[in-house]
Each structure stands twice: as C-alpha cells, then as structure tokens.
Tab-separated table of C-alpha atoms in Angstrom:
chain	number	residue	atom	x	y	z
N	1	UNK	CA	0.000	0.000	0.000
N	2	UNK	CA	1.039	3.934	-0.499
N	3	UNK	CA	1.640	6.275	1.852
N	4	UNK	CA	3.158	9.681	2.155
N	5	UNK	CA	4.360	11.163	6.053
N	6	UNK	CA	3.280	14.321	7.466
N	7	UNK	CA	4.508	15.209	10.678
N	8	UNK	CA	4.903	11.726	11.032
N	9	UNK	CA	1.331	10.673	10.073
N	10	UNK	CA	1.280	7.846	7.495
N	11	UNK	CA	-1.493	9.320	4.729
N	12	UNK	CA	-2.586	6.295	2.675
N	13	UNK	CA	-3.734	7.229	-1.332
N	14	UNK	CA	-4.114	5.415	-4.869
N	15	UNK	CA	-3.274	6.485	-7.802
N	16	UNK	CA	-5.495	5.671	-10.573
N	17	UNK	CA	-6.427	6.591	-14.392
N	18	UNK	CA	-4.220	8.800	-16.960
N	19	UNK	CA	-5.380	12.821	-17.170
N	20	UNK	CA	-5.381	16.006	-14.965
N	21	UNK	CA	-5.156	15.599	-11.459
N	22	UNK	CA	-8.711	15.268	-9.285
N	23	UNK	CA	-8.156	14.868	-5.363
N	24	UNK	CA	-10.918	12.883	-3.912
N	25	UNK	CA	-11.523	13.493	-0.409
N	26	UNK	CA	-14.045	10.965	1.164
N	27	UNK	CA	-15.984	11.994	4.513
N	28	UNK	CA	-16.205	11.887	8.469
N	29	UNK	CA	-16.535	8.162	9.001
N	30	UNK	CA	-15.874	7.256	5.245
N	31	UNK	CA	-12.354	6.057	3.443
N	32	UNK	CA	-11.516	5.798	0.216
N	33	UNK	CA	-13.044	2.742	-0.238
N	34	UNK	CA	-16.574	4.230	-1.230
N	35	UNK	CA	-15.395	6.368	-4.291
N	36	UNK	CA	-15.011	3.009	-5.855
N	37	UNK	CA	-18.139	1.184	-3.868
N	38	UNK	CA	-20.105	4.498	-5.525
N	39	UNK	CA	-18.709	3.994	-8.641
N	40	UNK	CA	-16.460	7.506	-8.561
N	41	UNK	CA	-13.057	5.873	-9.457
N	42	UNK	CA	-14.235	3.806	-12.577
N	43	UNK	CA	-16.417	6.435	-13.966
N	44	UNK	CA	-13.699	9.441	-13.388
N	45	UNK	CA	-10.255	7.453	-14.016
N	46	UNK	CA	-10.410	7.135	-17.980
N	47	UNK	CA	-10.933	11.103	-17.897
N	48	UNK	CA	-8.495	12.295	-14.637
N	49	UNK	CA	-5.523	10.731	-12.667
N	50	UNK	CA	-7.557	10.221	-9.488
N	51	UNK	CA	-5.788	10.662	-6.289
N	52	UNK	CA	-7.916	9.040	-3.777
N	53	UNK	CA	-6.787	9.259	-0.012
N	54	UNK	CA	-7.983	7.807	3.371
N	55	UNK	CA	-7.890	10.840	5.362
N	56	UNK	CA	-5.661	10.335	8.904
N	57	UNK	CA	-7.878	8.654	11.122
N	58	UNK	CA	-9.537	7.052	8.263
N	59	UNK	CA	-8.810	3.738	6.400
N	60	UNK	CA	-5.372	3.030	6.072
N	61	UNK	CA	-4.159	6.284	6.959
N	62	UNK	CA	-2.553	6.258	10.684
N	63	UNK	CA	-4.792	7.020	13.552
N	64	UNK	CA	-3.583	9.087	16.016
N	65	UNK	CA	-4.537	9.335	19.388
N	66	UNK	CA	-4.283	13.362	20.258
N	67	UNK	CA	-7.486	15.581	19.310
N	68	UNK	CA	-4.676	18.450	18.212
N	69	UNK	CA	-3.240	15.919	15.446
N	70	UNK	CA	-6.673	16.396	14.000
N	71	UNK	CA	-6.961	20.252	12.970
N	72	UNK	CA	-7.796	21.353	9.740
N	73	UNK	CA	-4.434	22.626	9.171
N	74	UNK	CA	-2.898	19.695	9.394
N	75	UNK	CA	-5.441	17.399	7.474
N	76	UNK	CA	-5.492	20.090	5.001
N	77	UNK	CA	-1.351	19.202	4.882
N	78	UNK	CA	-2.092	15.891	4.269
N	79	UNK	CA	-3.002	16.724	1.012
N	80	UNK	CA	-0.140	18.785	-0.134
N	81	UNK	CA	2.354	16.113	1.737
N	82	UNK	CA	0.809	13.595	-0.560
N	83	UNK	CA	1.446	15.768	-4.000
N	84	UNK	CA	4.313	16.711	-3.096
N	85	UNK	CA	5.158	12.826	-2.425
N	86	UNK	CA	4.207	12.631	-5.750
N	87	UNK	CA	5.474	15.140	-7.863
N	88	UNK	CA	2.096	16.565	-9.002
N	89	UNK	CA	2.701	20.275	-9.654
N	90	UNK	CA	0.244	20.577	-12.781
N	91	UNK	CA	-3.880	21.900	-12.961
N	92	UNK	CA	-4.904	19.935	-10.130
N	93	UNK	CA	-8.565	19.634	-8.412
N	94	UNK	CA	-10.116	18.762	-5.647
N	95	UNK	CA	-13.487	17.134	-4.008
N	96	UNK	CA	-14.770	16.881	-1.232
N	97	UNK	CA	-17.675	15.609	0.828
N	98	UNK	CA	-19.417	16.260	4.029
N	99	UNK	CA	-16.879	17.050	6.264
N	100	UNK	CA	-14.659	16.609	3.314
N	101	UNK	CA	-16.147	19.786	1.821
N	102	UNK	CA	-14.839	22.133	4.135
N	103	UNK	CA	-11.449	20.354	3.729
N	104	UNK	CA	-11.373	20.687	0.253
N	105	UNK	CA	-11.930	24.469	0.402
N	106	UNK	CA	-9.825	25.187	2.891
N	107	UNK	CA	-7.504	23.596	0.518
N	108	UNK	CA	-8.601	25.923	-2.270
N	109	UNK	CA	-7.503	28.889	0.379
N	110	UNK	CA	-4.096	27.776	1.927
N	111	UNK	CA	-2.643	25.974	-0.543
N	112	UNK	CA	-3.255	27.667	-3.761
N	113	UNK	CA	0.322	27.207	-5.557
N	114	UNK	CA	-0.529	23.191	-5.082
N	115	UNK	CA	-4.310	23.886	-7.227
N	116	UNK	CA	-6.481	22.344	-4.735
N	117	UNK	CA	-9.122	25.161	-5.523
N	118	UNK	CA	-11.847	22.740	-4.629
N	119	UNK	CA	-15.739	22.270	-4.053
N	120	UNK	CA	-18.425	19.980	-2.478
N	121	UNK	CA	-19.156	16.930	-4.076
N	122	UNK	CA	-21.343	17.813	-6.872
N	123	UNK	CA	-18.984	20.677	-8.163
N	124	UNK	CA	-15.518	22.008	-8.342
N	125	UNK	CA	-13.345	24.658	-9.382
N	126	UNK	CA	-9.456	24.415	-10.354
N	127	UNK	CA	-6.666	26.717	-10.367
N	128	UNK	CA	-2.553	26.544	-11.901
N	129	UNK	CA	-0.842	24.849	-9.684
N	130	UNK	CA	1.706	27.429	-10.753
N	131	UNK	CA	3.224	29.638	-7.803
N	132	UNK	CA	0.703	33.142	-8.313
N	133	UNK	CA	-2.245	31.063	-9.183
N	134	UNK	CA	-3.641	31.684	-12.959
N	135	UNK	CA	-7.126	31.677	-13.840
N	136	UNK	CA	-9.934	29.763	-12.562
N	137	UNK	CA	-11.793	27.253	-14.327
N	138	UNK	CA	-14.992	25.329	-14.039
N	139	UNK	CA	-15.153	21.604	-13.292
N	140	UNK	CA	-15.963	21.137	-16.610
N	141	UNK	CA	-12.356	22.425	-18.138
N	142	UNK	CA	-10.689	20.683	-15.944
C-alpha cells in the first residue's frame, strides 16, 4: 500500500487513471473505499488521474490518538504532503464531501500554488498549480 508522512502521520492514497489531477476526499466516518463502492473511481479514471486518499484517522491512513493531530491545518497538509510525495505540480482539483467539503476548500484557500481550488461533491473549481495562481476554471475544463 502507499503512503506519504506528514509530521509523522502515514497518509494512505491510490493512484489511478491517466489525465489532470482530481483529489478525492471521502468523509467523516468514510475512506476511500466508497469512491469506488459508488462507482467515482471507474467512472472518473479514464478522464483524470484520481488521487484518492484515506484521510488520517480514516482507512489506512494512521490514527492518532491526540485531538490536536486532528486540525484542519494539518489534514489540510495531508493533502499537499501527498502531492508533493508525488510530484504533481500541474492543474490539479479537488473534491470533497461532508466534512470533506470544508477540507477541500480550505484547501482551495491555503494551498493555492498546489491547485487544490476545490468544491463539495457535486462541483468544483481548479486553479494553476503554478506559484501566483492563474485563472480559474470550471469543473468542466478541468
């Protein structure tokens, strides 16, 4: 199995398809596992190179034991620790849901030179993953 560290935190992801980058981010109580149980990764990964993670405390991912390990900056970290891990610097977007959402968008905000301008499941926005941004696009130019 994959993982990238954080701090120290073990983030479990797949990689899957061929295309643009799309960050899946799965919900409070969820893992990765549903995106393909809902049928997300095999109707997305002939179109986008999925990255699909089990948030910490999720899945896979290590589970620590301190609330603080859990604070939005640091889950939001776990997704640039995995690009980074990766090497994805291109368009790159991300979606999240229920909890997830607020994740993903709080991605959009800190960590615009990585692209995850993000949405709620349902809809998404993308930005260069260039440092300074670039223009925003709809889910649809992605």
């Amino acid at each position: 199995m994959p993982f990238a560290d954080h701090g120290g935190v073990r983030v479990h992801y797949r990689l899957e398809g061929a295309g643009r980058p799309l960050v899946l981010l799965h919900g409070f109580g969820g893992s990765s596992e549903q995106f393909y149980f809902l049928g997300w990764v095999p109707a997305l990964r002939d179109r986008y190179r999925l990255l699909v993670m089990d948030g910490r405390g999720h899945g896979s991912s290590d589970k620590p034991h301190e609330p603080e390990a859990y604070r939005m900056d640091l889950r939001v970290g776990d997704v640039t620790a995995v690009l980074d891990h990766l090497g994805i610097d291109q368009l790159c977007c991300v979606i999240g849901g229920s909890l997830s959402a607020r994740h993903a968008l709080q991605c959009a905000s800190s960590y615009l030179e990585h692209g995850c301008a993000a949405g709620p499941a349902g809809g998404a926005a993308c930005a260069s993953c260039t440092a300074g941004g670039g223009g925003r696009r709809t889910a649809s130019r992605c």
